[in-house]
């Protein structure tokens, strides 16, 4: 049975990944960790450890204490926060990953690393961006993601660490909110639609980006980590996508459920510049060919599920 450590477990991905992993591998085999203690129950049925990934001793102690053999390393600053605090972002995103890879090397752990469409830049082909192409990101977030992909490849080739990763698009969920991301509008808009029937969007109406509903993102990570290594021609990191839309198109889909919903646009130049430097759409054929990637949620299904679950969560009508 796998024994797993999840770093950044209280974040947007981690909150749902821990639950999914505990359902699959039994709760006691999945250790949630973060640099803050869980104010709300991440999932009370399993172990939690305080782990700062920039502190190698804390990582090492957790891995040895629970005899971990797989690390899902989610602890990271997202794109907008990383632009506000580029030095902190380098330290956390790169310093944390380096220490995770070193602990994984010494303890023979597999490592999952979430890269991002942010690993691409304005000189990358923007439409149906290939798996193997130019990666010259212009954000600190993107620099740490490209460097992270390369470092994970190096640890696989040089030390035999089983590293695998995904280039996630924007992720949408109702369980834990994102924090400091450029695609956060695609989550905020649902809360605003239910609470206020209106939303002020910080990206322009025609900003087209790939997105994914969190259940698909969780499935992709777990499926990749369980894929037959003999089939993997790539490892760090696979393009994956599910849906592709603009704020205007997402608002129109929400209006099918809340007809009076309106959106106004007050563009944040920093996050607009970040979004404009990213691809409009990814080619995820390598993931489909090498480990049978197949998303389940399209825009219609995601919007319906988000609104249904948020209404319960927000105890709205
Ligand atoms: C961000 N949600 O906005 C993340 C993600 C593709 C976007 O990497 O920074």
PDB file of C-alpha atoms and ligand atoms in Angstrom:
ATOM      1  CA  UNK A   1       0.000   0.000   0.000  1.00  0.00           C
ATOM      2  CA  UNK A   2       1.308   3.471  -0.880  1.00  0.00           C
ATOM      3  CA  UNK A   3       2.255   5.783   1.945  1.00  0.00           C
ATOM      4  CA  UNK A   4       1.832   9.373   0.855  1.00  0.00           C
ATOM      5  CA  UNK A   5       2.839  12.841   2.055  1.00  0.00           C
ATOM      6  CA  UNK A   6       0.952  15.826   0.623  1.00  0.00           C
ATOM      7  CA  UNK A   7       2.638  19.213   1.065  1.00  0.00           C
ATOM      8  CA  UNK A   8       0.532  22.360   0.787  1.00  0.00           C
ATOM      9  CA  UNK A   9      -2.421  20.179   1.809  1.00  0.00           C
ATOM     10  CA  UNK A  10      -4.572  23.141   2.927  1.00  0.00           C
ATOM     11  CA  UNK A  11      -4.434  24.801  -0.487  1.00  0.00           C
ATOM     12  CA  UNK A  12      -6.896  24.700  -3.357  1.00  0.00           C
ATOM     13  CA  UNK A  13      -5.655  21.377  -4.810  1.00  0.00           C
ATOM     14  CA  UNK A  14      -4.493  19.842  -1.534  1.00  0.00           C
ATOM     15  CA  UNK A  15      -7.829  20.050   0.261  1.00  0.00           C
ATOM     16  CA  UNK A  16      -9.455  17.779  -2.328  1.00  0.00           C
ATOM     17  CA  UNK A  17      -6.427  15.671  -3.176  1.00  0.00           C
ATOM     18  CA  UNK A  18      -6.030  14.546   0.451  1.00  0.00           C
ATOM     19  CA  UNK A  19      -9.654  13.398   0.588  1.00  0.00           C
ATOM     20  CA  UNK A  20      -9.379  11.550  -2.735  1.00  0.00           C
ATOM     21  CA  UNK A  21      -6.113   9.867  -1.747  1.00  0.00           C
ATOM     22  CA  UNK A  22      -7.517   8.791   1.641  1.00  0.00           C
ATOM     23  CA  UNK A  23     -10.519   7.238  -0.061  1.00  0.00           C
ATOM     24  CA  UNK A  24      -8.172   5.277  -2.327  1.00  0.00           C
ATOM     25  CA  UNK A  25      -5.303   4.369   0.021  1.00  0.00           C
ATOM     26  CA  UNK A  26      -6.918   4.420   3.510  1.00  0.00           C
ATOM     27  CA  UNK A  27      -6.667   7.541   5.659  1.00  0.00           C
ATOM     28  CA  UNK A  28      -3.715   6.520   7.835  1.00  0.00           C
ATOM     29  CA  UNK A  29      -1.547   6.102   4.716  1.00  0.00           C
ATOM     30  CA  UNK A  30      -2.003   9.731   3.609  1.00  0.00           C
ATOM     31  CA  UNK A  31      -0.278  12.448   5.649  1.00  0.00           C
ATOM     32  CA  UNK A  32      -1.521  15.986   5.068  1.00  0.00           C
ATOM     33  CA  UNK A  33       0.984  18.755   5.763  1.00  0.00           C
ATOM     34  CA  UNK A  34       1.164  22.527   5.520  1.00  0.00           C
ATOM     35  CA  UNK A  35       2.758  25.577   7.186  1.00  0.00           C
ATOM     36  CA  UNK A  36      -0.459  26.421   8.948  1.00  0.00           C
ATOM     37  CA  UNK A  37      -2.545  24.221  11.183  1.00  0.00           C
ATOM     38  CA  UNK A  38      -5.946  23.223   9.777  1.00  0.00           C
ATOM     39  CA  UNK A  39      -8.514  25.724  11.112  1.00  0.00           C
ATOM     40  CA  UNK A  40     -11.108  23.578   9.407  1.00  0.00           C
ATOM     41  CA  UNK A  41     -10.792  19.865   9.109  1.00  0.00           C
ATOM     42  CA  UNK A  42      -8.815  19.023   5.987  1.00  0.00           C
ATOM     43  CA  UNK A  43     -10.111  15.546   6.534  1.00  0.00           C
ATOM     44  CA  UNK A  44     -10.198  14.628  10.233  1.00  0.00           C
ATOM     45  CA  UNK A  45      -9.720  10.958   9.401  1.00  0.00           C
ATOM     46  CA  UNK A  46      -6.005  11.090   8.832  1.00  0.00           C
ATOM     47  CA  UNK A  47      -2.634  12.370  10.095  1.00  0.00           C
ATOM     48  CA  UNK A  48      -1.589  16.020   9.769  1.00  0.00           C
ATOM     49  CA  UNK A  49       1.946  17.408  10.226  1.00  0.00           C
ATOM     50  CA  UNK A  50       3.283  20.963  10.252  1.00  0.00           C
ATOM     51  CA  UNK A  51       5.908  20.942   7.459  1.00  0.00           C
ATOM     52  CA  UNK A  52       7.700  23.971   6.007  1.00  0.00           C
ATOM     53  CA  UNK A  53       9.187  22.613   2.767  1.00  0.00           C
ATOM     54  CA  UNK A  54      12.077  25.076   2.958  1.00  0.00           C
ATOM     55  CA  UNK A  55      13.123  23.295   6.178  1.00  0.00           C
ATOM     56  CA  UNK A  56      14.667  19.988   5.069  1.00  0.00           C
ATOM     57  CA  UNK A  57      14.676  18.548   8.590  1.00  0.00           C
ATOM     58  CA  UNK A  58      10.892  18.901   8.853  1.00  0.00           C
ATOM     59  CA  UNK A  59      10.420  17.178   5.491  1.00  0.00           C
ATOM     60  CA  UNK A  60      12.833  14.403   6.401  1.00  0.00           C
ATOM     61  CA  UNK A  61      11.222  13.786   9.798  1.00  0.00           C
ATOM     62  CA  UNK A  62       7.733  13.493   8.293  1.00  0.00           C
ATOM     63  CA  UNK A  63       8.914  11.144   5.522  1.00  0.00           C
ATOM     64  CA  UNK A  64      10.755   8.896   7.966  1.00  0.00           C
ATOM     65  CA  UNK A  65       8.056   8.996  10.670  1.00  0.00           C
ATOM     66  CA  UNK A  66       5.383   7.727   8.274  1.00  0.00           C
ATOM     67  CA  UNK A  67       7.694   5.694   5.983  1.00  0.00           C
ATOM     68  CA  UNK A  68       6.466   7.755   3.027  1.00  0.00           C
ATOM     69  CA  UNK A  69       7.062   6.389  -0.469  1.00  0.00           C
ATOM     70  CA  UNK A  70       5.271   9.094  -2.513  1.00  0.00           C
ATOM     71  CA  UNK A  71       5.236  12.877  -2.124  1.00  0.00           C
ATOM     72  CA  UNK A  72       2.609  15.072  -3.807  1.00  0.00           C
ATOM     73  CA  UNK A  73       4.424  18.411  -3.532  1.00  0.00           C
ATOM     74  CA  UNK A  74       1.818  21.176  -3.823  1.00  0.00           C
ATOM     75  CA  UNK A  75       3.337  23.870  -1.589  1.00  0.00           C
ATOM     76  CA  UNK A  76       3.950  26.882  -3.820  1.00  0.00           C
ATOM     77  CA  UNK A  77       3.151  30.558  -4.352  1.00  0.00           C
ATOM     78  CA  UNK A  78       0.787  31.129  -7.294  1.00  0.00           C
ATOM     79  CA  UNK A  79       1.385  33.548 -10.157  1.00  0.00           C
ATOM     80  CA  UNK A  80       0.026  36.875  -8.888  1.00  0.00           C
ATOM     81  CA  UNK A  81       1.488  36.495  -5.400  1.00  0.00           C
ATOM     82  CA  UNK A  82       4.786  35.381  -6.908  1.00  0.00           C
ATOM     83  CA  UNK A  83       4.913  38.635  -8.916  1.00  0.00           C
ATOM     84  CA  UNK A  84       4.309  40.630  -5.732  1.00  0.00           C
ATOM     85  CA  UNK A  85       6.981  38.691  -3.825  1.00  0.00           C
ATOM     86  CA  UNK A  86       9.410  37.240  -6.395  1.00  0.00           C
ATOM     87  CA  UNK A  87      12.182  36.547  -3.866  1.00  0.00           C
ATOM     88  CA  UNK A  88       9.824  34.701  -1.533  1.00  0.00           C
ATOM     89  CA  UNK A  89       8.434  32.824  -4.533  1.00  0.00           C
ATOM     90  CA  UNK A  90      11.909  31.671  -5.613  1.00  0.00           C
ATOM     91  CA  UNK A  91      12.729  30.553  -2.076  1.00  0.00           C
ATOM     92  CA  UNK A  92       9.460  28.665  -1.556  1.00  0.00           C
ATOM     93  CA  UNK A  93       8.856  27.339  -5.068  1.00  0.00           C
ATOM     94  CA  UNK A  94      12.450  26.369  -5.890  1.00  0.00           C
ATOM     95  CA  UNK A  95      13.914  25.958  -2.416  1.00  0.00           C
ATOM     96  CA  UNK A  96      10.972  23.834  -1.356  1.00  0.00           C
ATOM     97  CA  UNK A  97      11.071  21.654  -4.466  1.00  0.00           C
ATOM     98  CA  UNK A  98      14.844  21.152  -4.217  1.00  0.00           C
ATOM     99  CA  UNK A  99      14.523  19.955  -0.607  1.00  0.00           C
ATOM    100  CA  UNK A 100      11.606  17.675  -1.495  1.00  0.00           C
ATOM    101  CA  UNK A 101      13.665  16.100  -4.297  1.00  0.00           C
ATOM    102  CA  UNK A 102      16.666  15.644  -2.007  1.00  0.00           C
ATOM    103  CA  UNK A 103      14.539  13.972   0.691  1.00  0.00           C
ATOM    104  CA  UNK A 104      12.872  11.864  -2.011  1.00  0.00           C
ATOM    105  CA  UNK A 105      16.293  10.826  -3.340  1.00  0.00           C
ATOM    106  CA  UNK A 106      17.521   9.769   0.096  1.00  0.00           C
ATOM    107  CA  UNK A 107      14.269   7.979   1.019  1.00  0.00           C
ATOM    108  CA  UNK A 108      13.433   6.522  -2.402  1.00  0.00           C
ATOM    109  CA  UNK A 109      10.135   8.391  -2.748  1.00  0.00           C
ATOM    110  CA  UNK A 110       8.243   9.140  -5.951  1.00  0.00           C
ATOM    111  CA  UNK A 111       7.411  12.837  -6.440  1.00  0.00           C
ATOM    112  CA  UNK A 112       4.410  14.564  -8.061  1.00  0.00           C
ATOM    113  CA  UNK A 113       5.130  18.147  -9.160  1.00  0.00           C
ATOM    114  CA  UNK A 114       2.353  20.491 -10.354  1.00  0.00           C
ATOM    115  CA  UNK A 115       3.636  22.669 -13.158  1.00  0.00           C
ATOM    116  CA  UNK A 116       1.337  25.057 -14.992  1.00  0.00           C
ATOM    117  CA  UNK A 117       0.459  26.736 -18.274  1.00  0.00           C
ATOM    118  CA  UNK A 118       2.422  29.485 -16.548  1.00  0.00           C
ATOM    119  CA  UNK A 119       5.558  27.564 -17.591  1.00  0.00           C
ATOM    120  CA  UNK A 120       5.012  29.023 -21.070  1.00  0.00           C
ATOM    121  CA  UNK A 121       5.555  32.619 -22.190  1.00  0.00           C
ATOM    122  CA  UNK A 122       4.637  35.126 -24.914  1.00  0.00           C
ATOM    123  CA  UNK A 123       7.011  33.481 -27.457  1.00  0.00           C
ATOM    124  CA  UNK A 124       5.333  30.075 -26.992  1.00  0.00           C
ATOM    125  CA  UNK A 125       2.887  29.077 -29.780  1.00  0.00           C
ATOM    126  CA  UNK A 126      -0.381  30.169 -28.075  1.00  0.00           C
ATOM    127  CA  UNK A 127      -2.924  27.955 -29.836  1.00  0.00           C
ATOM    128  CA  UNK A 128      -2.888  24.208 -29.148  1.00  0.00           C
ATOM    129  CA  UNK A 129       0.474  24.683 -27.420  1.00  0.00           C
ATOM    130  CA  UNK A 130       2.574  21.542 -28.062  1.00  0.00           C
ATOM    131  CA  UNK A 131       3.927  19.280 -25.312  1.00  0.00           C
ATOM    132  CA  UNK A 132       7.495  20.070 -26.417  1.00  0.00           C
ATOM    133  CA  UNK A 133       7.960  23.723 -27.353  1.00  0.00           C
ATOM    134  CA  UNK A 134       9.580  27.041 -26.451  1.00  0.00           C
ATOM    135  CA  UNK A 135       9.316  27.898 -22.755  1.00  0.00           C
ATOM    136  CA  UNK A 136      10.410  31.499 -22.016  1.00  0.00           C
ATOM    137  CA  UNK A 137       7.983  32.637 -19.283  1.00  0.00           C
ATOM    138  CA  UNK A 138       8.124  36.293 -18.222  1.00  0.00           C
ATOM    139  CA  UNK A 139       6.883  35.782 -14.642  1.00  0.00           C
ATOM    140  CA  UNK A 140       8.737  34.557 -11.567  1.00  0.00           C
ATOM    141  CA  UNK A 141       6.021  31.913 -11.192  1.00  0.00           C
ATOM    142  CA  UNK A 142       6.735  30.698 -14.712  1.00  0.00           C
ATOM    143  CA  UNK A 143      10.500  30.722 -14.119  1.00  0.00           C
ATOM    144  CA  UNK A 144      10.031  28.516 -11.044  1.00  0.00           C
ATOM    145  CA  UNK A 145       7.732  26.184 -12.970  1.00  0.00           C
ATOM    146  CA  UNK A 146      10.102  25.733 -15.929  1.00  0.00           C
ATOM    147  CA  UNK A 147      13.057  25.326 -13.563  1.00  0.00           C
ATOM    148  CA  UNK A 148      10.995  22.910 -11.493  1.00  0.00           C
ATOM    149  CA  UNK A 149      10.179  20.807 -14.559  1.00  0.00           C
ATOM    150  CA  UNK A 150      13.859  20.675 -15.498  1.00  0.00           C
ATOM    151  CA  UNK A 151      14.972  19.877 -11.935  1.00  0.00           C
ATOM    152  CA  UNK A 152      12.447  17.027 -11.715  1.00  0.00           C
ATOM    153  CA  UNK A 153      13.671  15.632 -15.054  1.00  0.00           C
ATOM    154  CA  UNK A 154      17.260  15.879 -13.773  1.00  0.00           C
ATOM    155  CA  UNK A 155      16.473  13.976 -10.559  1.00  0.00           C
ATOM    156  CA  UNK A 156      14.850  11.256 -12.639  1.00  0.00           C
ATOM    157  CA  UNK A 157      17.719  10.889 -15.095  1.00  0.00           C
ATOM    158  CA  UNK A 158      20.617  11.459 -12.657  1.00  0.00           C
ATOM    159  CA  UNK A 159      19.323   9.809  -9.467  1.00  0.00           C
ATOM    160  CA  UNK A 160      16.446   7.592 -10.595  1.00  0.00           C
ATOM    161  CA  UNK A 161      13.839   9.490  -8.554  1.00  0.00           C
ATOM    162  CA  UNK A 162      10.390   8.674  -9.996  1.00  0.00           C
ATOM    163  CA  UNK A 163       9.317  12.261 -10.715  1.00  0.00           C
ATOM    164  CA  UNK A 164       6.119  13.005 -12.633  1.00  0.00           C
ATOM    165  CA  UNK A 165       4.235  16.259 -13.221  1.00  0.00           C
ATOM    166  CA  UNK A 166       1.366  18.038 -14.933  1.00  0.00           C
ATOM    167  CA  UNK A 167       1.069  21.478 -16.516  1.00  0.00           C
ATOM    168  CA  UNK A 168      -2.268  22.436 -14.991  1.00  0.00           C
ATOM    169  CA  UNK A 169      -4.510  25.134 -16.494  1.00  0.00           C
ATOM    170  CA  UNK A 170      -6.626  27.303 -14.203  1.00  0.00           C
ATOM    171  CA  UNK A 171      -8.351  25.107 -11.609  1.00  0.00           C
ATOM    172  CA  UNK A 172     -11.912  25.627 -10.447  1.00  0.00           C
ATOM    173  CA  UNK A 173     -13.316  24.241  -7.196  1.00  0.00           C
ATOM    174  CA  UNK A 174     -15.844  24.961  -4.458  1.00  0.00           C
ATOM    175  CA  UNK A 175     -14.069  23.252  -1.532  1.00  0.00           C
ATOM    176  CA  UNK A 176     -11.021  25.421  -0.836  1.00  0.00           C
ATOM    177  CA  UNK A 177     -10.562  28.839  -2.497  1.00  0.00           C
ATOM    178  CA  UNK A 178      -7.426  29.538  -4.543  1.00  0.00           C
ATOM    179  CA  UNK A 179      -5.086  32.261  -3.333  1.00  0.00           C
ATOM    180  CA  UNK A 180      -3.059  34.685  -5.402  1.00  0.00           C
ATOM    181  CA  UNK A 181      -3.689  33.163  -8.792  1.00  0.00           C
ATOM    182  CA  UNK A 182      -4.364  34.869 -12.113  1.00  0.00           C
ATOM    183  CA  UNK A 183      -7.205  32.450 -12.879  1.00  0.00           C
ATOM    184  CA  UNK A 184      -8.913  32.988  -9.507  1.00  0.00           C
ATOM    185  CA  UNK A 185     -11.629  35.020 -11.254  1.00  0.00           C
ATOM    186  CA  UNK A 186     -13.068  31.724 -12.524  1.00  0.00           C
ATOM    187  CA  UNK A 187     -13.747  30.702  -8.908  1.00  0.00           C
ATOM    188  CA  UNK A 188     -14.683  34.121  -7.473  1.00  0.00           C
ATOM    189  CA  UNK A 189     -17.315  34.602 -10.186  1.00  0.00           C
ATOM    190  CA  UNK A 190     -19.382  31.664  -8.906  1.00  0.00           C
ATOM    191  CA  UNK A 191     -19.410  32.949  -5.309  1.00  0.00           C
ATOM    192  CA  UNK A 192     -20.372  36.434  -6.555  1.00  0.00           C
ATOM    193  CA  UNK A 193     -23.116  35.075  -8.824  1.00  0.00           C
ATOM    194  CA  UNK A 194     -24.798  33.309  -5.909  1.00  0.00           C
ATOM    195  CA  UNK A 195     -24.225  36.021  -3.283  1.00  0.00           C
ATOM    196  CA  UNK A 196     -24.625  39.240  -5.296  1.00  0.00           C
ATOM    197  CA  UNK A 197     -25.904  38.337  -8.780  1.00  0.00           C
ATOM    198  CA  UNK A 198     -22.996  40.502 -10.081  1.00  0.00           C
ATOM    199  CA  UNK A 199     -19.215  40.238 -10.364  1.00  0.00           C
ATOM    200  CA  UNK A 200     -16.424  42.706 -11.114  1.00  0.00           C
ATOM    201  CA  UNK A 201     -13.859  40.751 -13.136  1.00  0.00           C
ATOM    202  CA  UNK A 202     -10.139  41.592 -12.980  1.00  0.00           C
ATOM    203  CA  UNK A 203      -9.412  40.074 -16.407  1.00  0.00           C
ATOM    204  CA  UNK A 204     -10.788  41.430 -19.700  1.00  0.00           C
ATOM    205  CA  UNK A 205     -13.908  39.808 -21.217  1.00  0.00           C
ATOM    206  CA  UNK A 206     -12.044  38.176 -24.105  1.00  0.00           C
ATOM    207  CA  UNK A 207      -9.142  36.657 -22.100  1.00  0.00           C
ATOM    208  CA  UNK A 208      -9.169  33.064 -23.328  1.00  0.00           C
ATOM    209  CA  UNK A 209      -7.505  30.476 -21.057  1.00  0.00           C
ATOM    210  CA  UNK A 210      -7.586  26.731 -20.519  1.00  0.00           C
ATOM    211  CA  UNK A 211      -9.320  25.659 -17.304  1.00  0.00           C
ATOM    212  CA  UNK A 212     -10.188  22.441 -15.472  1.00  0.00           C
ATOM    213  CA  UNK A 213     -12.691  21.410 -12.822  1.00  0.00           C
ATOM    214  CA  UNK A 214     -10.962  20.159  -9.672  1.00  0.00           C
ATOM    215  CA  UNK A 215     -12.298  16.567  -9.831  1.00  0.00           C
ATOM    216  CA  UNK A 216     -10.554  16.209 -13.212  1.00  0.00           C
ATOM    217  CA  UNK A 217      -7.361  17.757 -11.811  1.00  0.00           C
ATOM    218  CA  UNK A 218      -7.303  15.315  -8.907  1.00  0.00           C
ATOM    219  CA  UNK A 219      -7.978  12.355 -11.209  1.00  0.00           C
ATOM    220  CA  UNK A 220      -5.155  13.456 -13.515  1.00  0.00           C
ATOM    221  CA  UNK A 221      -2.595  13.614 -10.685  1.00  0.00           C
ATOM    222  CA  UNK A 222      -3.514  10.219  -9.246  1.00  0.00           C
ATOM    223  CA  UNK A 223      -3.776   8.548 -12.679  1.00  0.00           C
ATOM    224  CA  UNK A 224      -0.363   9.903 -13.699  1.00  0.00           C
ATOM    225  CA  UNK A 225       1.272   8.690 -10.476  1.00  0.00           C
ATOM    226  CA  UNK A 226      -0.199   5.239 -11.100  1.00  0.00           C
ATOM    227  CA  UNK A 227       0.607   5.117 -14.819  1.00  0.00           C
ATOM    228  CA  UNK A 228       2.842   2.390 -16.230  1.00  0.00           C
ATOM    229  CA  UNK A 229       6.322   4.002 -16.261  1.00  0.00           C
ATOM    230  CA  UNK A 230       7.212   2.017 -19.398  1.00  0.00           C
ATOM    231  CA  UNK A 231       4.633   4.081 -21.342  1.00  0.00           C
ATOM    232  CA  UNK A 232       5.924   7.476 -20.223  1.00  0.00           C
ATOM    233  CA  UNK A 233       7.992   9.204 -22.897  1.00  0.00           C
ATOM    234  CA  UNK A 234       7.510  12.475 -21.003  1.00  0.00           C
ATOM    235  CA  UNK A 235       7.449  13.018 -17.251  1.00  0.00           C
ATOM    236  CA  UNK A 236       7.804  16.681 -16.319  1.00  0.00           C
ATOM    237  CA  UNK A 237       5.438  17.906 -17.161  1.00  0.00           C
ATOM    238  CA  UNK A 238       2.424  16.783 -19.178  1.00  0.00           C
ATOM    239  CA  UNK A 239       0.100  19.349 -20.787  1.00  0.00           C
ATOM    240  CA  UNK A 240      -3.427  18.671 -19.538  1.00  0.00           C
ATOM    241  CA  UNK A 241      -6.602  20.632 -20.178  1.00  0.00           C
ATOM    242  CA  UNK A 242     -10.359  20.162 -20.060  1.00  0.00           C
ATOM    243  CA  UNK A 243     -12.247  23.343 -20.937  1.00  0.00           C
ATOM    244  CA  UNK A 244     -11.354  26.603 -22.638  1.00  0.00           C
ATOM    245  CA  UNK A 245     -13.257  29.848 -22.197  1.00  0.00           C
ATOM    246  CA  UNK A 246     -13.220  33.613 -21.683  1.00  0.00           C
ATOM    247  CA  UNK A 247     -14.794  35.430 -18.711  1.00  0.00           C
ATOM    248  CA  UNK A 248     -17.604  36.491 -21.072  1.00  0.00           C
ATOM    249  CA  UNK A 249     -18.298  32.861 -22.049  1.00  0.00           C
ATOM    250  CA  UNK A 250     -18.247  31.684 -18.424  1.00  0.00           C
ATOM    251  CA  UNK A 251     -20.659  34.465 -17.448  1.00  0.00           C
ATOM    252  CA  UNK A 252     -23.042  33.417 -20.239  1.00  0.00           C
ATOM    253  CA  UNK A 253     -23.010  29.830 -18.948  1.00  0.00           C
ATOM    254  CA  UNK A 254     -23.743  31.003 -15.398  1.00  0.00           C
ATOM    255  CA  UNK A 255     -26.647  33.125 -16.729  1.00  0.00           C
ATOM    256  CA  UNK A 256     -28.317  29.914 -17.925  1.00  0.00           C
ATOM    257  CA  UNK A 257     -28.816  29.224 -14.176  1.00  0.00           C
ATOM    258  CA  UNK A 258     -28.969  32.812 -12.826  1.00  0.00           C
ATOM    259  CA  UNK A 259     -30.488  34.936 -15.649  1.00  0.00           C
ATOM    260  CA  UNK A 260     -30.053  38.254 -13.815  1.00  0.00           C
ATOM    261  CA  UNK A 261     -26.313  37.724 -13.313  1.00  0.00           C
ATOM    262  CA  UNK A 262     -24.172  40.619 -14.612  1.00  0.00           C
ATOM    263  CA  UNK A 263     -20.399  41.094 -14.957  1.00  0.00           C
ATOM    264  CA  UNK A 264     -18.453  44.356 -15.090  1.00  0.00           C
ATOM    265  CA  UNK A 265     -14.759  44.537 -15.982  1.00  0.00           C
ATOM    266  CA  UNK A 266     -12.092  46.412 -13.974  1.00  0.00           C
ATOM    267  CA  UNK A 267      -8.896  44.998 -15.445  1.00  0.00           C
ATOM    268  CA  UNK A 268      -5.941  44.466 -13.103  1.00  0.00           C
ATOM    269  CA  UNK A 269      -2.968  45.277 -15.365  1.00  0.00           C
ATOM    270  CA  UNK A 270      -0.599  42.938 -13.503  1.00  0.00           C
ATOM    271  CA  UNK A 271      -2.813  39.867 -13.738  1.00  0.00           C
ATOM    272  CA  UNK A 272      -3.930  40.785 -17.264  1.00  0.00           C
ATOM    273  CA  UNK A 273      -0.285  40.931 -18.371  1.00  0.00           C
ATOM    274  CA  UNK A 274       0.333  37.525 -16.749  1.00  0.00           C
ATOM    275  CA  UNK A 275      -2.712  35.996 -18.469  1.00  0.00           C
ATOM    276  CA  UNK A 276      -1.753  37.546 -21.820  1.00  0.00           C
ATOM    277  CA  UNK A 277       1.675  35.880 -21.593  1.00  0.00           C
ATOM    278  CA  UNK A 278       0.119  32.425 -21.311  1.00  0.00           C
ATOM    279  CA  UNK A 279      -1.230  30.150 -24.110  1.00  0.00           C
ATOM    280  CA  UNK A 280      -4.858  30.312 -25.170  1.00  0.00           C
ATOM    281  CA  UNK A 281      -5.148  26.521 -25.482  1.00  0.00           C
ATOM    282  CA  UNK A 282      -2.982  23.438 -24.897  1.00  0.00           C
ATOM    283  CA  UNK A 283      -2.424  20.288 -26.939  1.00  0.00           C
ATOM    284  CA  UNK A 284      -2.749  17.498 -24.356  1.00  0.00           C
ATOM    285  CA  UNK A 285      -2.336  14.579 -26.794  1.00  0.00           C
ATOM    286  CA  UNK A 286       0.842  13.323 -25.080  1.00  0.00           C
ATOM    287  CA  UNK A 287      -1.079  12.787 -21.822  1.00  0.00           C
ATOM    288  CA  UNK A 288      -3.880  11.055 -23.718  1.00  0.00           C
ATOM    289  CA  UNK A 289      -1.404   8.797 -25.561  1.00  0.00           C
ATOM    290  CA  UNK A 290       0.956   7.960 -22.688  1.00  0.00           C
ATOM    291  CA  UNK A 291      -1.407   7.462 -19.728  1.00  0.00           C
ATOM    292  CA  UNK A 292      -4.977   7.679 -21.144  1.00  0.00           C
ATOM    293  CA  UNK A 293      -5.824  11.169 -19.868  1.00  0.00           C
ATOM    294  CA  UNK A 294      -9.503  12.015 -20.456  1.00  0.00           C
ATOM    295  CA  UNK A 295     -11.337  14.831 -18.658  1.00  0.00           C
ATOM    296  CA  UNK A 296     -14.944  14.305 -17.562  1.00  0.00           C
ATOM    297  CA  UNK A 297     -16.234  17.859 -17.021  1.00  0.00           C
ATOM    298  CA  UNK A 298     -17.039  20.306 -19.807  1.00  0.00           C
ATOM    299  CA  UNK A 299     -18.106  23.936 -19.188  1.00  0.00           C
ATOM    300  CA  UNK A 300     -21.782  23.047 -18.832  1.00  0.00           C
ATOM    301  CA  UNK A 301     -21.229  20.172 -16.368  1.00  0.00           C
ATOM    302  CA  UNK A 302     -18.685  22.145 -14.326  1.00  0.00           C
ATOM    303  CA  UNK A 303     -20.948  25.209 -14.052  1.00  0.00           C
ATOM    304  CA  UNK A 304     -23.922  23.126 -12.960  1.00  0.00           C
ATOM    305  CA  UNK A 305     -21.911  21.217 -10.353  1.00  0.00           C
ATOM    306  CA  UNK A 306     -20.187  24.349  -9.021  1.00  0.00           C
ATOM    307  CA  UNK A 307     -23.473  26.218  -8.534  1.00  0.00           C
ATOM    308  CA  UNK A 308     -25.244  23.226  -6.978  1.00  0.00           C
ATOM    309  CA  UNK A 309     -22.460  22.637  -4.441  1.00  0.00           C
ATOM    310  CA  UNK A 310     -21.795  26.310  -3.715  1.00  0.00           C
ATOM    311  CA  UNK A 311     -25.480  26.932  -2.971  1.00  0.00           C
ATOM    312  CA  UNK A 312     -25.259  24.217  -0.327  1.00  0.00           C
ATOM    313  CA  UNK A 313     -21.915  25.508   0.959  1.00  0.00           C
ATOM    314  CA  UNK A 314     -23.120  29.123   1.123  1.00  0.00           C
ATOM    315  CA  UNK A 315     -26.547  28.023   2.363  1.00  0.00           C
ATOM    316  CA  UNK A 316     -28.025  30.230  -0.351  1.00  0.00           C
ATOM    317  CA  UNK A 317     -31.363  29.712  -2.063  1.00  0.00           C
TER     318      UNK A 317
HETATM  319  C1  LIG B   1      -2.430  30.717 -11.112  1.00  0.00           C
HETATM  320  N1  LIG B   1      -4.117  29.027 -10.645  1.00  0.00           N
HETATM  321  O1  LIG B   1      -3.347  31.430 -11.518  1.00  0.00           O
HETATM  322  C2  LIG B   1      -2.702  29.208 -10.985  1.00  0.00           C
HETATM  323  C3  LIG B   1      -2.400  28.468 -12.272  1.00  0.00           C
HETATM  324  C4  LIG B   1      -2.623  28.412 -14.770  1.00  0.00           C
HETATM  325  C5  LIG B   1      -2.887  29.183 -13.513  1.00  0.00           C
HETATM  326  O2  LIG B   1      -1.063  28.139 -12.384  1.00  0.00           O
HETATM  327  O3  LIG B   1      -1.343  31.147 -10.792  1.00  0.00           O
END
